[in-house]
Coordinates of C-alpha atoms in Angstrom, one line a residue:
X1 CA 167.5 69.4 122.4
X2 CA 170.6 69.9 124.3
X3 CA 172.5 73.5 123.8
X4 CA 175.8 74.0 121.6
X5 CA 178.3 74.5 124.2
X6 CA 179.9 77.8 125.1
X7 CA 183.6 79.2 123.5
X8 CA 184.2 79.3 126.7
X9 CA 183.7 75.3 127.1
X10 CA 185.5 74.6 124.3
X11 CA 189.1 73.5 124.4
X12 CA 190.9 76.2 122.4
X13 CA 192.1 73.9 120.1
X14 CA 188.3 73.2 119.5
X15 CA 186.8 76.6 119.4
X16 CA 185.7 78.0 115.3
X17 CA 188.4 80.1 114.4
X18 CA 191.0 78.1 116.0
X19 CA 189.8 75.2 114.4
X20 CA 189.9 77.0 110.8
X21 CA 192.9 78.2 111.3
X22 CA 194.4 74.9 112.2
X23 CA 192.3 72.7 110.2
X24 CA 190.9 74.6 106.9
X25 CA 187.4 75.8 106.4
X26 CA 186.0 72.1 105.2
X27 CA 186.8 70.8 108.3
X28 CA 184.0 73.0 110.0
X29 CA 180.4 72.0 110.5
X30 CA 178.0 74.3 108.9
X31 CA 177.1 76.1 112.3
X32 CA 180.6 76.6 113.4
X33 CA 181.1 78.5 110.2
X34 CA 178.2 80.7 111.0
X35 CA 179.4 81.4 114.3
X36 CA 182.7 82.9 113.2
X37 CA 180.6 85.2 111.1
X38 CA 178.2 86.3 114.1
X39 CA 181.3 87.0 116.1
X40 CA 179.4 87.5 119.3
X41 CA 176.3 85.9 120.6
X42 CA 173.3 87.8 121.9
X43 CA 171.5 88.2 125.2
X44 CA 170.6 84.3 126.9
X45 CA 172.2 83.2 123.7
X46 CA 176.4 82.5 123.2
X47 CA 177.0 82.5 119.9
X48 CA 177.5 78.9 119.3
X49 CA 173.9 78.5 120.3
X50 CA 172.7 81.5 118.1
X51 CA 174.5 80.1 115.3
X52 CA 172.7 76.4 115.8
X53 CA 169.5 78.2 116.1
X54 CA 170.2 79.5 112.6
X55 CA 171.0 77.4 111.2
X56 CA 167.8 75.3 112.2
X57 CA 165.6 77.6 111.0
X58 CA 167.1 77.9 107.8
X59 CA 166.4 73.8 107.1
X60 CA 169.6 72.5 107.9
X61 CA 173.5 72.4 106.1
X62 CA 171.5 70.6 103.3
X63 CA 169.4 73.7 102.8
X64 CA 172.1 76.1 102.3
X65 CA 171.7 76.7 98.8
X66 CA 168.5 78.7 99.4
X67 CA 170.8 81.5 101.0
X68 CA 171.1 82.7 97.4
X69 CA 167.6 84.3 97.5
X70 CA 167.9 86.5 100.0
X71 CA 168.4 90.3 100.0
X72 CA 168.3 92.8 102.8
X73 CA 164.3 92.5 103.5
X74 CA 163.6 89.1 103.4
X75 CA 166.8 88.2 105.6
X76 CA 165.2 90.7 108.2
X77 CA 161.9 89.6 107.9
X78 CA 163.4 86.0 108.3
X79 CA 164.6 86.4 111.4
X80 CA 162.7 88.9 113.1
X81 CA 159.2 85.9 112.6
X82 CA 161.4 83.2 114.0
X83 CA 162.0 84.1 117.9
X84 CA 164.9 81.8 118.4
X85 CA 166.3 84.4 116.4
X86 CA 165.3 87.5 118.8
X87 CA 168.7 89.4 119.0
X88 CA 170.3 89.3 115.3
X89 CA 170.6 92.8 114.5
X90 CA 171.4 94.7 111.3
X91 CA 175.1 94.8 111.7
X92 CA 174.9 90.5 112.2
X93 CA 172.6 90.5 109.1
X94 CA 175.0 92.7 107.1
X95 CA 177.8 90.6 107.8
X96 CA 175.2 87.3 106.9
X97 CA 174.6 89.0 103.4
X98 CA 177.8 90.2 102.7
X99 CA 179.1 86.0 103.3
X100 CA 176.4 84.9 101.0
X101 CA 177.5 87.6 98.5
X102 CA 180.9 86.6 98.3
X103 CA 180.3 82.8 98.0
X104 CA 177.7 83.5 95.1
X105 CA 180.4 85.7 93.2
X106 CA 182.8 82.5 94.1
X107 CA 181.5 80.1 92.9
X108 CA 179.4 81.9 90.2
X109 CA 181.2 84.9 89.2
X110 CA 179.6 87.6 86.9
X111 CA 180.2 86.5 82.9
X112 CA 182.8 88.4 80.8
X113 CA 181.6 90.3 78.6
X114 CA 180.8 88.3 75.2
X115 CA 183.2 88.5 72.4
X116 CA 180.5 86.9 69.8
X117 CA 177.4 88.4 69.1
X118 CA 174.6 87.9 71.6
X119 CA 171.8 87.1 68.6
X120 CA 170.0 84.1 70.0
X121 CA 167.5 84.2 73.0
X122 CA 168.9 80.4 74.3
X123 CA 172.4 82.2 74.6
X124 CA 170.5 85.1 76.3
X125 CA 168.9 82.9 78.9
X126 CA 172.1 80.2 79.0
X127 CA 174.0 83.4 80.5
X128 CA 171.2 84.5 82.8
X129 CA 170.2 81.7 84.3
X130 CA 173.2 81.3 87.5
X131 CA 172.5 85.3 87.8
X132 CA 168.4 85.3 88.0
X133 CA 168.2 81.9 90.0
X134 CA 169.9 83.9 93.2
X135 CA 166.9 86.2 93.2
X136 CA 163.6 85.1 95.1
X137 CA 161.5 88.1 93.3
X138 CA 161.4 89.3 90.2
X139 CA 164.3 91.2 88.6
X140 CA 165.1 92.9 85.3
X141 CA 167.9 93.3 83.5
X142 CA 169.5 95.1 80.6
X143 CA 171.9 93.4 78.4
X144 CA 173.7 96.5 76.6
X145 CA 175.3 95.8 73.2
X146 CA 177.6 97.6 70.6
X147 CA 176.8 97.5 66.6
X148 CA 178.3 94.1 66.1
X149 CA 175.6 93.5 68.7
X150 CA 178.1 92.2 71.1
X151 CA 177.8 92.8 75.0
X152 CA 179.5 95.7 76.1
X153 CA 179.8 94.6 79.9
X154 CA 177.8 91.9 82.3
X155 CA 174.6 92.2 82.3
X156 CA 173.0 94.7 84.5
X157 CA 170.5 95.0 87.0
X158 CA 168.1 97.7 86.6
X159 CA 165.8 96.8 89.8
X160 CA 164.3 94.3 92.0
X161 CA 161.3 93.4 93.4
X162 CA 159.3 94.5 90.1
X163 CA 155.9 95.3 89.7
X164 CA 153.3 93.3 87.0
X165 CA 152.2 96.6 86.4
X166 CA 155.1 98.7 85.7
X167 CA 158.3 96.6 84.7
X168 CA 161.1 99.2 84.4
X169 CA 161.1 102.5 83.9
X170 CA 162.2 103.9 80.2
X171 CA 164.0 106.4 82.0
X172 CA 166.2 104.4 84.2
X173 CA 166.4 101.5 81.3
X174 CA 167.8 104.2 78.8
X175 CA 169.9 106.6 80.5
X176 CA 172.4 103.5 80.6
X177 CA 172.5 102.7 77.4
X178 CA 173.1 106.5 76.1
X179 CA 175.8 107.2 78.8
X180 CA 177.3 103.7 77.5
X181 CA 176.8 104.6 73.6
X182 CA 175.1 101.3 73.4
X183 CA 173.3 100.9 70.0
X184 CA 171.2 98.0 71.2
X185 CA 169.9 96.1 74.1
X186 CA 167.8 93.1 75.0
X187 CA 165.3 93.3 78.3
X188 CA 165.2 90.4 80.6
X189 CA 163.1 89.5 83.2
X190 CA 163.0 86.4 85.3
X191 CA 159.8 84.4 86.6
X192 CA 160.5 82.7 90.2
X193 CA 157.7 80.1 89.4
X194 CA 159.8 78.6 86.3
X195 CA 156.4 79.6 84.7
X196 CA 157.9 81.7 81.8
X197 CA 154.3 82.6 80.1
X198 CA 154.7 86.5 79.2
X199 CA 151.6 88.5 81.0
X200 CA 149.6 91.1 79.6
X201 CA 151.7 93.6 81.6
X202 CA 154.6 92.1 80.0
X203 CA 153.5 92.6 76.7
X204 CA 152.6 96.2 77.1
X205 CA 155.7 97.0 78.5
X206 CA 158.0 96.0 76.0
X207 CA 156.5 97.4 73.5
X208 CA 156.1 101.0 74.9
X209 CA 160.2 100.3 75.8
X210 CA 160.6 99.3 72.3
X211 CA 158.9 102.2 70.6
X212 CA 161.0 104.5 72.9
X213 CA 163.9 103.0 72.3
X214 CA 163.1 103.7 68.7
X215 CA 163.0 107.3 69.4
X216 CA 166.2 107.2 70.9
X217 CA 168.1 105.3 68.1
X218 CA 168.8 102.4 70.4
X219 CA 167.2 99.2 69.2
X220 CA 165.7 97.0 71.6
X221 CA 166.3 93.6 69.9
X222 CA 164.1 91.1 72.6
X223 CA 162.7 90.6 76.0
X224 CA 163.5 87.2 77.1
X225 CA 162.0 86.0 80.4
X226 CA 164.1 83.2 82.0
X227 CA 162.6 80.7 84.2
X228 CA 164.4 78.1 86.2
X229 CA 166.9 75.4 83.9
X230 CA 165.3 72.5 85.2
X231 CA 161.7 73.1 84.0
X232 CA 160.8 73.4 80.3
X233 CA 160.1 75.5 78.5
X234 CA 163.2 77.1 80.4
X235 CA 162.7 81.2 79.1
X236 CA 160.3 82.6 76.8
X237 CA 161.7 85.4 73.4
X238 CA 159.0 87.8 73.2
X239 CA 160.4 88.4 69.4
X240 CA 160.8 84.2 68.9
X241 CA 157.1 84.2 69.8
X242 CA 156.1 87.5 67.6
X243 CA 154.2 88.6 70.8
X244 CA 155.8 91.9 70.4
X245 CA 157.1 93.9 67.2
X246 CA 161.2 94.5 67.6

């Protein structure tokens, strides 16, 4: 395949950020944009070649979308296995994550806090689903509500890149909630696979978090675990399907 030409073989008029600047983002290919956010290229590679070559490995402009799954260690580990990639550092993958960051909270921004009561698990998974589908691993989240049982604030992120074993923490999950004077929460958990069947672990979990939470005056009302919105069953309510005792 031939090589992206240099900046320096470009007309100026034809070079990324001139080309922006005169023309608006749209009218940049994919790669073009990526090389305005590597800035520089790396050794043996200019960065309109660089930004080709990742472009390739990431499948394509029609493969974009993907982006949304990555977080700091599985952008480095993507590039370090790809050697057409040898020379992206940390401050190139920074700026990478940051870009992907910004067009997520774009184009999906975090929801406003709920005016209604949050008392259904379909509403629960309807607002979770743009927020859980960006994450490649397993996350969990704590949806922290007042007495009218109404979300105090978007729903938060308590880790990543859980454990079957060991969900969350009842430590980290309620030191929130009492800080916040929340007087209820519902758990969420999401299941890559779209396979929202609650495990054993699962299970066992929620209801040692539930029985602390009782100690603690906060109830814990559900533990929904969202899948993906294209594959039914969709998310699973732990209290819908009486695996657990709220």
């Amino acid at each position: 395949m031939t090589e992206t030409p240099s900046m320096r073989e470009l007309p100026a008029e034809d070079r990324p950020r001139e080309k922006l600047l005169r023309l608006g983002a749209a009218a940049l290919t994919t790669p073009e944009l990526f090389a305005i956010l590597l800035r520089t290229g790396v050794k043996g590679c200019h960065v309109g070649e660089l930004a080709r070559r990742l472009v390739e490995a990431f499948g394509g402009a029609e493969a974009m979308p993907c982006l949304r799954t990555h977080d700091v260690e599985s952008l480095r580990a993507f590039v370090r296995t790809r050697p057409a990639l040898r020379g992206i550092g940390e401050d190139k993958l920074a700026t990478l994550l940051a870009a992907f960051e910004l067009g997520a909270r774009i184009f999906n921004p975090p929801p406003r806090a709920l005016r209604k009561p949050l008392l259904r698990a379909v509403q629960v998974a309807e607002l979770m689903f743009a927020e859980s589908s960006r994450y490649a691993r397993e996350g969990f989240w704590a949806l922290y509500l007042n007495r009218r049982r109404v979300l105090m604030r978007p729903p938060e992120l308590i880790t990543l890149g859980v454990e079957a074993q060991a969900l969350i923490s009842a430590q980290a999950l309620f030191r929130r909630a009492v800080m916040m004077d929340a007087q209820a929460l519902i758990l969420v958990h999401n299941h890559p696979s779209g396979d929202v069947s609650p495990s054993a672990a699962d299970v066992e979990t929620t209801e040692a978090l539930v029985a602390a939470g009782r100690t603690l005056g906060i109830s814990v009302l559900d533990h929904v675990i969202v899948g993906r919105p294209e594959i039914a069953p969709s998310f699973c309510s732990l209290r819908d399907t009486r695996r657990c005792v709220f």
